[in-house]
PDB file of C-alpha atoms and ligand atoms in Angstrom:
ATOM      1  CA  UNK A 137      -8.633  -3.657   8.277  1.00 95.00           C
ATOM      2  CA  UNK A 138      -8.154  -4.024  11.867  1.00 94.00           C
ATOM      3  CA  UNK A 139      -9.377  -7.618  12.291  1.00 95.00           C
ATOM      4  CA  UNK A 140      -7.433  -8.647   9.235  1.00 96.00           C
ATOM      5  CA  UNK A 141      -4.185  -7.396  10.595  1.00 96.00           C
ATOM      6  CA  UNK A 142      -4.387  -8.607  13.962  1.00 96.00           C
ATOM      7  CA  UNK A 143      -4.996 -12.133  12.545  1.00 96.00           C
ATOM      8  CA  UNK A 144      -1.838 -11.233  10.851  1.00 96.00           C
ATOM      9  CA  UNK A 145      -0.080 -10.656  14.204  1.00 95.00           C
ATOM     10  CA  UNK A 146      -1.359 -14.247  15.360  1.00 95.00           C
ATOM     11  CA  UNK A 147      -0.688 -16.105  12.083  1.00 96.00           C
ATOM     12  CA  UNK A 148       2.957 -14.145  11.770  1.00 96.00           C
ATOM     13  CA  UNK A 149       2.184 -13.424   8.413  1.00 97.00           C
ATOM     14  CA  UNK A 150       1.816 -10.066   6.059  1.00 98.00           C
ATOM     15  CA  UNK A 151      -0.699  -8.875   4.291  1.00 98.00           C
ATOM     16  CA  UNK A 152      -0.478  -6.880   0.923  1.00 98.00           C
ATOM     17  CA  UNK A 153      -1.716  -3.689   0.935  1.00 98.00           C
ATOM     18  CA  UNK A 154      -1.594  -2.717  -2.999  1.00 98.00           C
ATOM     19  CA  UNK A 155      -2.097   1.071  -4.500  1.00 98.00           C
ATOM     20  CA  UNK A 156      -4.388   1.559  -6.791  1.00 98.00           C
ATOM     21  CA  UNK A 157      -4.842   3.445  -9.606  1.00 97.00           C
ATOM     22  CA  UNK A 158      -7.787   3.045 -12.142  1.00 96.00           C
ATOM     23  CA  UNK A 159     -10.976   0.136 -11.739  1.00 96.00           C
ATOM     24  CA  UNK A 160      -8.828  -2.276 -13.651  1.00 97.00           C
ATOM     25  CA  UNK A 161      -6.011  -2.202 -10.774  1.00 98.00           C
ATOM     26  CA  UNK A 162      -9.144  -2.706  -8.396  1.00 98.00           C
ATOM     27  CA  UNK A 163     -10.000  -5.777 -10.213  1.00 98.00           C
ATOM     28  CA  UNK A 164      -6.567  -7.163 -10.169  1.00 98.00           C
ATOM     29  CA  UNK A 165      -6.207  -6.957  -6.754  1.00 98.00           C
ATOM     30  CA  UNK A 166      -9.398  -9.146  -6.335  1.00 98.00           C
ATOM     31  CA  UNK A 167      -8.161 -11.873  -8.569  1.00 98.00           C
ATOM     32  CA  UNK A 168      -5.093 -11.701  -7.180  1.00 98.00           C
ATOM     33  CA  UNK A 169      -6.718 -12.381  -3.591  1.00 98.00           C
ATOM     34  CA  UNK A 170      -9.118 -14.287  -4.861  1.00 98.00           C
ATOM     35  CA  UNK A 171      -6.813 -17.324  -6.529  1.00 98.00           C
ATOM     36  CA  UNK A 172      -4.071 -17.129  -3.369  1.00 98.00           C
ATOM     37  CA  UNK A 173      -7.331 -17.406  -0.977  1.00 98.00           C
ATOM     38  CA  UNK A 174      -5.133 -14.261   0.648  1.00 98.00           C
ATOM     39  CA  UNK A 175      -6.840 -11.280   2.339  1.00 98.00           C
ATOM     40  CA  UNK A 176      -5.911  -7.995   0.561  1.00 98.00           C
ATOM     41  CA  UNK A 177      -5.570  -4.197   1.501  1.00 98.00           C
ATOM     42  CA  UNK A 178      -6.402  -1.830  -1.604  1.00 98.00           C
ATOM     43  CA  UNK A 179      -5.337   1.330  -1.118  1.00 98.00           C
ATOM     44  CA  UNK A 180      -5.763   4.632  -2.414  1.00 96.00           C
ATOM     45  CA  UNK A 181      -3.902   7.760  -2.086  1.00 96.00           C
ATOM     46  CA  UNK A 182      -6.116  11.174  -1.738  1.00 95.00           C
ATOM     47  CA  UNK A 183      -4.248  12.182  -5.136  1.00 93.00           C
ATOM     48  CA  UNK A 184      -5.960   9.070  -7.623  1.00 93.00           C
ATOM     49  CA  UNK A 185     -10.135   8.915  -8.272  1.00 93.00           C
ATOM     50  CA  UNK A 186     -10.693   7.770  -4.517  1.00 95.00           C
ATOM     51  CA  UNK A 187     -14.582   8.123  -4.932  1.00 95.00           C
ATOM     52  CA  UNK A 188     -14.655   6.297  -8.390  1.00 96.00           C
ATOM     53  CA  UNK A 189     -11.862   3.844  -6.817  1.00 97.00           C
ATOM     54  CA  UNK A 190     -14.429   3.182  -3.663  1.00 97.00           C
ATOM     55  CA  UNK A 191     -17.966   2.651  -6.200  1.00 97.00           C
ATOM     56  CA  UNK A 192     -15.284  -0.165  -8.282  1.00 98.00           C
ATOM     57  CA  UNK A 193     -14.473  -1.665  -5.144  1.00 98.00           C
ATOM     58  CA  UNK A 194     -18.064  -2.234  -4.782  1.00 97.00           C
ATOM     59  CA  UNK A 195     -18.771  -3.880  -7.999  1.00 97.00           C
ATOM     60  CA  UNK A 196     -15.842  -6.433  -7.671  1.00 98.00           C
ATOM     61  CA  UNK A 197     -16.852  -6.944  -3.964  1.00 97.00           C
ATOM     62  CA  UNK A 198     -20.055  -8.394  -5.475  1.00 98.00           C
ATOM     63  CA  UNK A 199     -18.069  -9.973  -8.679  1.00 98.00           C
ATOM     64  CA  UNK A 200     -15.811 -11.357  -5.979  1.00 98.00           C
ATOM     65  CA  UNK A 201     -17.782 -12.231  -3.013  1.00 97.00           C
ATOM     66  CA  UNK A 202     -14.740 -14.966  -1.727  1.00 96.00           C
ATOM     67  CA  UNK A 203     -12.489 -12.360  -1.112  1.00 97.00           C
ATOM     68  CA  UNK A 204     -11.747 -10.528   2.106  1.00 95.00           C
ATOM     69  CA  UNK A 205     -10.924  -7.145   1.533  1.00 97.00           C
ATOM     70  CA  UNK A 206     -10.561  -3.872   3.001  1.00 97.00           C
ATOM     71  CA  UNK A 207     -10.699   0.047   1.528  1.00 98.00           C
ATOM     72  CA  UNK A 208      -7.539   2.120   3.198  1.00 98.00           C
ATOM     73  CA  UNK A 209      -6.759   5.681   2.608  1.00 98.00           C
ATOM     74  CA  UNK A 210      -2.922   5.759   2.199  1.00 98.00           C
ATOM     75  CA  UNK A 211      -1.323   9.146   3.076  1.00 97.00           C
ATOM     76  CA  UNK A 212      -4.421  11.200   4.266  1.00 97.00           C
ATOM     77  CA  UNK A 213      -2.809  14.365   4.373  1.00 97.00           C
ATOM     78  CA  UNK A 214      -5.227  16.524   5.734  1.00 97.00           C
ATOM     79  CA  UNK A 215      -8.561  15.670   8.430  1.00 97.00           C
ATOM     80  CA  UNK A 216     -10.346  16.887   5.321  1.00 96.00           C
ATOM     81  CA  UNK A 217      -8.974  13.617   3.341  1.00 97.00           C
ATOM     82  CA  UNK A 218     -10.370  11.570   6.343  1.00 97.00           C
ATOM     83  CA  UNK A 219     -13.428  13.033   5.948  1.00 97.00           C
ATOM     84  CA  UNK A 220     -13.783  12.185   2.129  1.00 96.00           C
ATOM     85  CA  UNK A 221     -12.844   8.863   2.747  1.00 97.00           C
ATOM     86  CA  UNK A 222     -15.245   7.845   5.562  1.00 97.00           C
ATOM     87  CA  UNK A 223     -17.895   9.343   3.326  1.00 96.00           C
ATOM     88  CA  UNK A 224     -17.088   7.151   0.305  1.00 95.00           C
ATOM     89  CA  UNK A 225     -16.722   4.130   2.475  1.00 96.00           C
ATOM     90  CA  UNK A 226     -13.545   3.045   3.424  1.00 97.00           C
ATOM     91  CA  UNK A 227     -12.959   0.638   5.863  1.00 97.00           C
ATOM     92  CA  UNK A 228      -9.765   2.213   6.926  1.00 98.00           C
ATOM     93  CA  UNK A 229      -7.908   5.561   6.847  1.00 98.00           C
ATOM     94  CA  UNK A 230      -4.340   6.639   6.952  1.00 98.00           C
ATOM     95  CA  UNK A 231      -3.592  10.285   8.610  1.00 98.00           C
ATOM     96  CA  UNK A 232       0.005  11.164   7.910  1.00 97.00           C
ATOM     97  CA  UNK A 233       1.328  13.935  10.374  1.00 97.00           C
ATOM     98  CA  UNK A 234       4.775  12.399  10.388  1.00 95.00           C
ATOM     99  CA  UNK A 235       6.470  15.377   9.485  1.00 94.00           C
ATOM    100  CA  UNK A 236       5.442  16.959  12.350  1.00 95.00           C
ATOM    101  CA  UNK A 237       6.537  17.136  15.918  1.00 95.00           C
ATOM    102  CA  UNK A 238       5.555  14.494  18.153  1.00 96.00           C
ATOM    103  CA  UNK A 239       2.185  16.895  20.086  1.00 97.00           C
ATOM    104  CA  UNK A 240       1.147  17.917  16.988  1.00 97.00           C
ATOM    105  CA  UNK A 241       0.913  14.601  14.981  1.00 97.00           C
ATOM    106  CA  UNK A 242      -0.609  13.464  18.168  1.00 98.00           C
ATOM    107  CA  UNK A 243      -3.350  16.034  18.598  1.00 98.00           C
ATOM    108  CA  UNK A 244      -4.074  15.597  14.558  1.00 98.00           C
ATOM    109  CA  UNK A 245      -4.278  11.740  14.591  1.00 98.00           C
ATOM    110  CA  UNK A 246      -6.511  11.533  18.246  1.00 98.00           C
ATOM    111  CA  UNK A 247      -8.885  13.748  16.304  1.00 97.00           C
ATOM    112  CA  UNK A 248      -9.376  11.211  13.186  1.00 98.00           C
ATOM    113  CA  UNK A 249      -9.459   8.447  15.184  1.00 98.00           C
ATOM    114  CA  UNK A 250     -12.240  10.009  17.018  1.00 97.00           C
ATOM    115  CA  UNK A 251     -14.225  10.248  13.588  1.00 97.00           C
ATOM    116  CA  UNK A 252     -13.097   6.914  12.158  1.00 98.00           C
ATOM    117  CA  UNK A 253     -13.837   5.375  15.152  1.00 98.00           C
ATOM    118  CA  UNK A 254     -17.265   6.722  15.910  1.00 97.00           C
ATOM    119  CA  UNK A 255     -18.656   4.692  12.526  1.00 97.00           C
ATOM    120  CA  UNK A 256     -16.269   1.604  13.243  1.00 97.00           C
ATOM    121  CA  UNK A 257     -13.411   2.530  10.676  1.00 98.00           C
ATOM    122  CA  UNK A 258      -9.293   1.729  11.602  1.00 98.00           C
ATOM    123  CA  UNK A 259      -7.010   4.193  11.766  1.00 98.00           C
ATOM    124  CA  UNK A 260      -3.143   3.914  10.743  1.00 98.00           C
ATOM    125  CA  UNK A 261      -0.912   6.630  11.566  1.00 98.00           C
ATOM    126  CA  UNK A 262       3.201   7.141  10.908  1.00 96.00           C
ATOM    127  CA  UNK A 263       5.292   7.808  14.291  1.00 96.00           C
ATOM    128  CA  UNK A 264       9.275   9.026  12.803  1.00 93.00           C
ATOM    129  CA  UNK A 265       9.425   9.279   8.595  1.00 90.00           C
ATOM    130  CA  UNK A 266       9.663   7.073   6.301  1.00 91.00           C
ATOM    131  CA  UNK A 267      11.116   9.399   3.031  1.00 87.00           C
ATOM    132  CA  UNK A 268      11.510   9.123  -0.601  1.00 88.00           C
ATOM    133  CA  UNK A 269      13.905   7.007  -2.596  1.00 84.00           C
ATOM    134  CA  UNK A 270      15.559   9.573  -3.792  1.00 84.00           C
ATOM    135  CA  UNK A 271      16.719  11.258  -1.027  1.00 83.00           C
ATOM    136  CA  UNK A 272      17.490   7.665   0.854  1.00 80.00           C
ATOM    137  CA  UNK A 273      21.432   8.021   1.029  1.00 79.00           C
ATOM    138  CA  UNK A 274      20.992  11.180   2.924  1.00 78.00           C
ATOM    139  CA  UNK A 275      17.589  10.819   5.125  1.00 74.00           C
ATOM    140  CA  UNK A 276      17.587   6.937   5.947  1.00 72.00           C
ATOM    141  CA  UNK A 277      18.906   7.423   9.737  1.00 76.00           C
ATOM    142  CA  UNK A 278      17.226  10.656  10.424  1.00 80.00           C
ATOM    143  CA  UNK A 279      13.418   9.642  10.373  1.00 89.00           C
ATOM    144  CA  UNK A 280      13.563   6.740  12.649  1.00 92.00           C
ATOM    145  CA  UNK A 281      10.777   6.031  14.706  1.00 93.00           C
ATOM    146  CA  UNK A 282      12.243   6.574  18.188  1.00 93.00           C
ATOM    147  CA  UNK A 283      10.805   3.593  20.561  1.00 93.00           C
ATOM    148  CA  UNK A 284      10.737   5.566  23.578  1.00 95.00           C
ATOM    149  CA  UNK A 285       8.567   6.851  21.970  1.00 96.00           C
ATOM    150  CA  UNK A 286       6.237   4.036  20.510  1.00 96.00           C
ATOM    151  CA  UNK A 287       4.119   3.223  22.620  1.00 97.00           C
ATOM    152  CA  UNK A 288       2.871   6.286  23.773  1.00 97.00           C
ATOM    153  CA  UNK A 289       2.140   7.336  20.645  1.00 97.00           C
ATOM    154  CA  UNK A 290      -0.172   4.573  20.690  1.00 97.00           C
ATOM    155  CA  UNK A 291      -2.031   4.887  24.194  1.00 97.00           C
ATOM    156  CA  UNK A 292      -2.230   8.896  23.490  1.00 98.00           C
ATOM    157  CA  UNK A 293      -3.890   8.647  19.583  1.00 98.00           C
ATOM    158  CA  UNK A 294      -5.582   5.205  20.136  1.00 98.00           C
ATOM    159  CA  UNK A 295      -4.376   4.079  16.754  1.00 98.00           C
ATOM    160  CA  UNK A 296      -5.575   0.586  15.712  1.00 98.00           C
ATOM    161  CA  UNK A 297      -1.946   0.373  13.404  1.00 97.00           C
ATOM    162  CA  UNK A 298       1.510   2.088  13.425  1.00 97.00           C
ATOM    163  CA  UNK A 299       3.935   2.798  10.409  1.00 97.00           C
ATOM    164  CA  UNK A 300       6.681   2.973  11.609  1.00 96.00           C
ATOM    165  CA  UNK A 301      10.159   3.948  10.011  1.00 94.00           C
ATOM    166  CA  UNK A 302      12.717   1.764  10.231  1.00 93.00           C
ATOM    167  CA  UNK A 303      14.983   1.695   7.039  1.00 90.00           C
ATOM    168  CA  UNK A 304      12.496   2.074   4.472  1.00 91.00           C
ATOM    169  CA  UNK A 305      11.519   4.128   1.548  1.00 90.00           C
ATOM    170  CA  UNK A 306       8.818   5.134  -0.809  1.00 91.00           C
ATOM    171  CA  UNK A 307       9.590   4.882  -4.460  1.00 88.00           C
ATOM    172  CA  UNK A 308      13.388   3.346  -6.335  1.00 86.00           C
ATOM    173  CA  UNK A 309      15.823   3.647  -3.704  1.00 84.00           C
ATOM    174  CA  UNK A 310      18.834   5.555  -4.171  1.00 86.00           C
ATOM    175  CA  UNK A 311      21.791   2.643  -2.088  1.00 83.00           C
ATOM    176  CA  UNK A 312      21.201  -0.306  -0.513  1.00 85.00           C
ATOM    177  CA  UNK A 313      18.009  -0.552   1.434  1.00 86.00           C
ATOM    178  CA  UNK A 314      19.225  -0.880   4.705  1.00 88.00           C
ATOM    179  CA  UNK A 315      16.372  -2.212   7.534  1.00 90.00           C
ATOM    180  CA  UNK A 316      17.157  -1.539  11.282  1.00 93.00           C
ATOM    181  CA  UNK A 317      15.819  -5.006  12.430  1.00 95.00           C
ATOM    182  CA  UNK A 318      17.183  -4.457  15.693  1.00 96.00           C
ATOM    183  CA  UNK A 319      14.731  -1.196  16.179  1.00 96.00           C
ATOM    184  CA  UNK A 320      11.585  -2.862  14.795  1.00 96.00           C
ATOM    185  CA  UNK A 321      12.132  -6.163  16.982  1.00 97.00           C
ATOM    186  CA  UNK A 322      12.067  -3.730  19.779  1.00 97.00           C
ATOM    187  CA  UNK A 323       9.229  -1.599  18.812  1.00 97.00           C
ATOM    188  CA  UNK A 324       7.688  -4.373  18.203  1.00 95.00           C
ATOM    189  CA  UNK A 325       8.089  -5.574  21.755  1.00 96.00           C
ATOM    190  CA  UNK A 326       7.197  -2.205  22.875  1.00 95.00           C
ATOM    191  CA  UNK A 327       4.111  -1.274  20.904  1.00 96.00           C
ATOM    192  CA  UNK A 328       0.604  -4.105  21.261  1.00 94.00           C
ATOM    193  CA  UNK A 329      -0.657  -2.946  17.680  1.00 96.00           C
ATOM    194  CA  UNK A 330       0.145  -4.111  13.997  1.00 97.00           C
ATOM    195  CA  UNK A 331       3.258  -2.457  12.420  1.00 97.00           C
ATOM    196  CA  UNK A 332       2.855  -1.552   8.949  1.00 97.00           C
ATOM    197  CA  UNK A 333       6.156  -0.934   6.880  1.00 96.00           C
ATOM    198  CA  UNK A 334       5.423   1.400   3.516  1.00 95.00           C
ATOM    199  CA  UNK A 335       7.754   1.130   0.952  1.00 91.00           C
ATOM    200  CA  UNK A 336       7.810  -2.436   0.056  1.00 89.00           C
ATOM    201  CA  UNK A 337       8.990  -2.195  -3.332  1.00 89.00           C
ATOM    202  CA  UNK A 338      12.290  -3.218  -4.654  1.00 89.00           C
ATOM    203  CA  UNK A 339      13.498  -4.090  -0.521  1.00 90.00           C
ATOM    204  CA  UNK A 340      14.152  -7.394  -1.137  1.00 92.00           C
ATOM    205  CA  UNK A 341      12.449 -10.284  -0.645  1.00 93.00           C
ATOM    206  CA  UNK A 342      14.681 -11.756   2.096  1.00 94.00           C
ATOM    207  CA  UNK A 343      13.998  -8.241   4.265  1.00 94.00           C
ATOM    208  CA  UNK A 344      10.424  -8.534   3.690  1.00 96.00           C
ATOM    209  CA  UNK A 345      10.427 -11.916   5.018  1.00 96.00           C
ATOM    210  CA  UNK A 346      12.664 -10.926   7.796  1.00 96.00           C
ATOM    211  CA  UNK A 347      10.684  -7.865   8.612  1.00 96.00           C
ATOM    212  CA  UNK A 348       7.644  -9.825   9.307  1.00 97.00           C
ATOM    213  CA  UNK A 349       9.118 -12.326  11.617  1.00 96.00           C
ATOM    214  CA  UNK A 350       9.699  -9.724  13.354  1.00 96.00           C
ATOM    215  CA  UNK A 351       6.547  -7.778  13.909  1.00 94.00           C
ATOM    216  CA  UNK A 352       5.605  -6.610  10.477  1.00 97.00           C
ATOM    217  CA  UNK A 353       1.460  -7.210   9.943  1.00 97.00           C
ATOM    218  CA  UNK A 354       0.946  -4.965   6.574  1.00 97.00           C
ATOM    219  CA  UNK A 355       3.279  -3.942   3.734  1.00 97.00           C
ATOM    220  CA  UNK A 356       2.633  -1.142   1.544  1.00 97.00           C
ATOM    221  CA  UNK A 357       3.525  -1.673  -2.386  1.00 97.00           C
ATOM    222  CA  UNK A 358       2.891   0.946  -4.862  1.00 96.00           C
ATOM    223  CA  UNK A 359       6.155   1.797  -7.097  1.00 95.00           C
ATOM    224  CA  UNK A 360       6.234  -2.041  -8.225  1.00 96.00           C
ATOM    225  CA  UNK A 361       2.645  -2.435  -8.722  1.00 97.00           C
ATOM    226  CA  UNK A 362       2.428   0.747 -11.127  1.00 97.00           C
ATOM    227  CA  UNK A 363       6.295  -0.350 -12.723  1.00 97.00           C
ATOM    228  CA  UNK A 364       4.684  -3.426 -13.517  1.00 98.00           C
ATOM    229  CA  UNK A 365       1.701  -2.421 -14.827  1.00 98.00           C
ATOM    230  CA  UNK A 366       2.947   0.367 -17.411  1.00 97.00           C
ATOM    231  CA  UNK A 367       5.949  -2.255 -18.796  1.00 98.00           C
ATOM    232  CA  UNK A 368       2.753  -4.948 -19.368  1.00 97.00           C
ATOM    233  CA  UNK A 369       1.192  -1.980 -21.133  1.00 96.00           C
ATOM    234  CA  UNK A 370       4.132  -1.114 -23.224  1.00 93.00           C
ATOM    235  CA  UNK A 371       5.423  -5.015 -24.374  1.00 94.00           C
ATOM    236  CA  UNK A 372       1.809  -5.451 -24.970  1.00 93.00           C
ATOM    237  CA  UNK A 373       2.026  -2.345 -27.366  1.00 87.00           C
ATOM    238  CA  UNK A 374       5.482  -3.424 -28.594  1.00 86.00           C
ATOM    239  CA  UNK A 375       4.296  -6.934 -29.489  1.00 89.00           C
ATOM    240  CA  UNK A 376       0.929  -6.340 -30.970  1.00 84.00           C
ATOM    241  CA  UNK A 377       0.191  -3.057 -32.055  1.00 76.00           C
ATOM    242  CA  UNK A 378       3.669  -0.564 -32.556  1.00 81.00           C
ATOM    243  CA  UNK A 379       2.216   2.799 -32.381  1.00 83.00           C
ATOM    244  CA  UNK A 380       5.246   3.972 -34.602  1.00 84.00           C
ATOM    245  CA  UNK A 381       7.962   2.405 -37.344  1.00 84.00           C
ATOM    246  CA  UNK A 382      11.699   2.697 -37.096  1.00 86.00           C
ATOM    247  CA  UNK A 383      11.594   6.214 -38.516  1.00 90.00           C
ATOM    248  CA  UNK A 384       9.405   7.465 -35.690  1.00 87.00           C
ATOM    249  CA  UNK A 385       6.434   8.132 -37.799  1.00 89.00           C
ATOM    250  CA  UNK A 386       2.765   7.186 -36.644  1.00 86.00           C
ATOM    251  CA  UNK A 387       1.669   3.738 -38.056  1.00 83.00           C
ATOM    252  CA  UNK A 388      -2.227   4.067 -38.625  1.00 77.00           C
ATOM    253  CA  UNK A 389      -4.439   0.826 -38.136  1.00 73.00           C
ATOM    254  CA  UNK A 390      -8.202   0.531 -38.191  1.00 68.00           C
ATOM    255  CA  UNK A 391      -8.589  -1.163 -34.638  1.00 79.00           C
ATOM    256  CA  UNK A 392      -6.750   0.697 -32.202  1.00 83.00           C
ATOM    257  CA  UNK A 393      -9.432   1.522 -29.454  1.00 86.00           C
ATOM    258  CA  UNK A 394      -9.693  -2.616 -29.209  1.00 87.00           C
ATOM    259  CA  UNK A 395      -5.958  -2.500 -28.751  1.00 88.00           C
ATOM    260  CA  UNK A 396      -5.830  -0.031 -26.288  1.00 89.00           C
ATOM    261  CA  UNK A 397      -8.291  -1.896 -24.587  1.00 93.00           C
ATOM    262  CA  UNK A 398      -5.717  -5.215 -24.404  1.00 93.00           C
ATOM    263  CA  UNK A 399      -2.955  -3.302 -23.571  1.00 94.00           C
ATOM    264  CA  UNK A 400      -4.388  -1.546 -20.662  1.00 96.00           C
ATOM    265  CA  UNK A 401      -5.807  -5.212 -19.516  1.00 97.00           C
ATOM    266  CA  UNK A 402      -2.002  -6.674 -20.009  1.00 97.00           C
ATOM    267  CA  UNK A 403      -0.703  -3.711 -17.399  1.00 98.00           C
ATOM    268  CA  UNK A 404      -3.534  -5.032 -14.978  1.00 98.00           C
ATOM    269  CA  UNK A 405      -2.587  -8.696 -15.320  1.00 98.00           C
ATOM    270  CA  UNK A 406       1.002  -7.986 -14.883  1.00 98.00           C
ATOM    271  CA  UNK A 407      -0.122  -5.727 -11.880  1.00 98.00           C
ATOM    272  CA  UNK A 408      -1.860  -8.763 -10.513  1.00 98.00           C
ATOM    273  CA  UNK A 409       0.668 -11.169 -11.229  1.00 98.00           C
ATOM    274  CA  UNK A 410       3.728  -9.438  -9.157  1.00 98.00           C
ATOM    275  CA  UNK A 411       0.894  -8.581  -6.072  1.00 98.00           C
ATOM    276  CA  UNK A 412       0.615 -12.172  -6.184  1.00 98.00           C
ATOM    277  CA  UNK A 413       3.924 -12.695  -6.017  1.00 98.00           C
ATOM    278  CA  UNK A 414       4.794 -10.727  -3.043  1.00 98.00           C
ATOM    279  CA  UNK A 415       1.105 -12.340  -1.402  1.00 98.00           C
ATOM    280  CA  UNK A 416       3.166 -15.569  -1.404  1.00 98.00           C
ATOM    281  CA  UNK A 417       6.171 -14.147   0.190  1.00 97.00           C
ATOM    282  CA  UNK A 418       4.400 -12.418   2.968  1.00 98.00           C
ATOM    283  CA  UNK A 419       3.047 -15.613   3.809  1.00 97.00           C
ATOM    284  CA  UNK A 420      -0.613 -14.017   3.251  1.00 97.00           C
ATOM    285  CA  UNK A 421      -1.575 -16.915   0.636  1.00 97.00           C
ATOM    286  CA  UNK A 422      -4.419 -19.181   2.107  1.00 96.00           C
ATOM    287  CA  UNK A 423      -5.308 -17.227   4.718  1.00 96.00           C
ATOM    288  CA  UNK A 424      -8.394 -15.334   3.678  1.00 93.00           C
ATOM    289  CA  UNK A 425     -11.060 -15.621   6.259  1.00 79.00           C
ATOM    290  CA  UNK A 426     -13.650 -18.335   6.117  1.00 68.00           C
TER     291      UNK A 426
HETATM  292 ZN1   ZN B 765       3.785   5.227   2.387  1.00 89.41          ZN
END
């Protein structure tokens, strides 16, 4: 993941770094990739089927050979999550210790980048909090990275990529997303590494665009990814096959495990259609490596 982001940093682009969820999600991010000739992040939290994830990677790294892609661990939680992840592959690991003081996120991420390093994996940590959507009215100002401290962070851990938390939030925010581009221009000057911003969705696309000239190399998207997905599941079930009539009562038809199959494969395609989307806006399209 490292060499793809630091081409990032020289081509002042983004690149999409897309949760996943089941093989199908896998496979979308591939085509996705794979017809905008854009690199691509998939990403897995230690909370989905990372190992099963990591062996479908595989096959659609072989269905897919053109593609340039790399296996993160979003949101390690614990060293142990490292762990699982190195041993299923991944070419990159998140530790999150953000919610922790400054030593102790330190002492945490130094010791995973020891391990991640020593078989040639990257290593992303968060420096200040990015929250939830939820509580964004009330916690937007009060995770901020601090850039004094930055780049220390940095020289201390030996990070290959910082999150860091400048206005963003995981999930549907709750207000106006409001971005401190004034902050991330200047940790941007103070820190040599990629900057990865998490919670992409629903930020805007103008931000997004504005984020990266200033110093953003990879943008997490998960809550619009999965949105999409489940409403190309549902119109796909609303259109073709209604699981119940007006009264609420089961409709039975003969072919519903061929159905199922479709609808699931509509969520994926409208999965891969919005990552595709955003690919374009973070100027990632066309600039997969030779
Ligand atoms: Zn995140």
């Amino acid at each position: 993941m490292r060499e793809l982001l630091v081409r990032a940093k020289d081509g002042k682009y983004a690149v999409a770094a897309a949760n996943v969820f089941t093989g199908r999600t896998v496979e979308a991010c591939f085509a996705a990739a794979s017809e905008m000739q854009a690199p691509v992040i998939i990403a897995c939290t230690p909370y989905v089927q990372m190992e099963e994830l990591a062996m479908a990677v595989r096959l659609y790294e072989k269905k897919y050979p053109e593609v340039t892609a790399a296996l993160h661990l979003d949101h390690g939680k614990e060293y142990e999550d490292v762990q699982r992840a190195l041993r299923c592959g991944f070419t990159s690991v998140m530790l999150d210790k953000s919610t922790l003081p400054y030593e102790e996120n330190v002492k945490a991420v130094r010791e995973a980048v020891r391990a991640a390093h020593a078989v040639g994996v990257t290593v992303e940590a968060e420096l200040g909090h990015v929250g939830k959507g939820a509580e964004y009215e009330e916690t937007r100002d009060s995770g901020l990275t601090r850039k004094e401290e930055a780049a220390g962070f940095v020289k201390e851990t030996g990070v290959d990529c910082l999150a860091v938390a400048v206005g963003t939030s995981h999930g549907v925010y709750r207000g106006k997303p409001l971005l401190n581009f004034e902050l991330l221009s200047e940790l941007s000057r103070e820190v040599s590494v990629p900057l990865v911003l998490h919670g992409g969705s629903n930020t805007g696309e103008e931000k997004l665009k504005k984020a990266i000239t200033l110093g953003i190399q990879k943008i997490n998207l998960s809550t619009d990814l999965s949105t999409e997905y489940l409403i190309g599941v549902r119109k796909f079930e609303e259109e073709n096959d209604p699981l119940f009539d007006n009264d609420g009562k089961l409709i039975y038809t003969g072919n519903r495990t061929v159905y199922a199959n479709q609808a699931l494969a509509a969520g994926a395609e409208a999965y891969k259609h919005i990552l595709k989307t955003y690919m374009k806006t973070f100027g990632s399209e066309g600039k997969a490596l030779e």
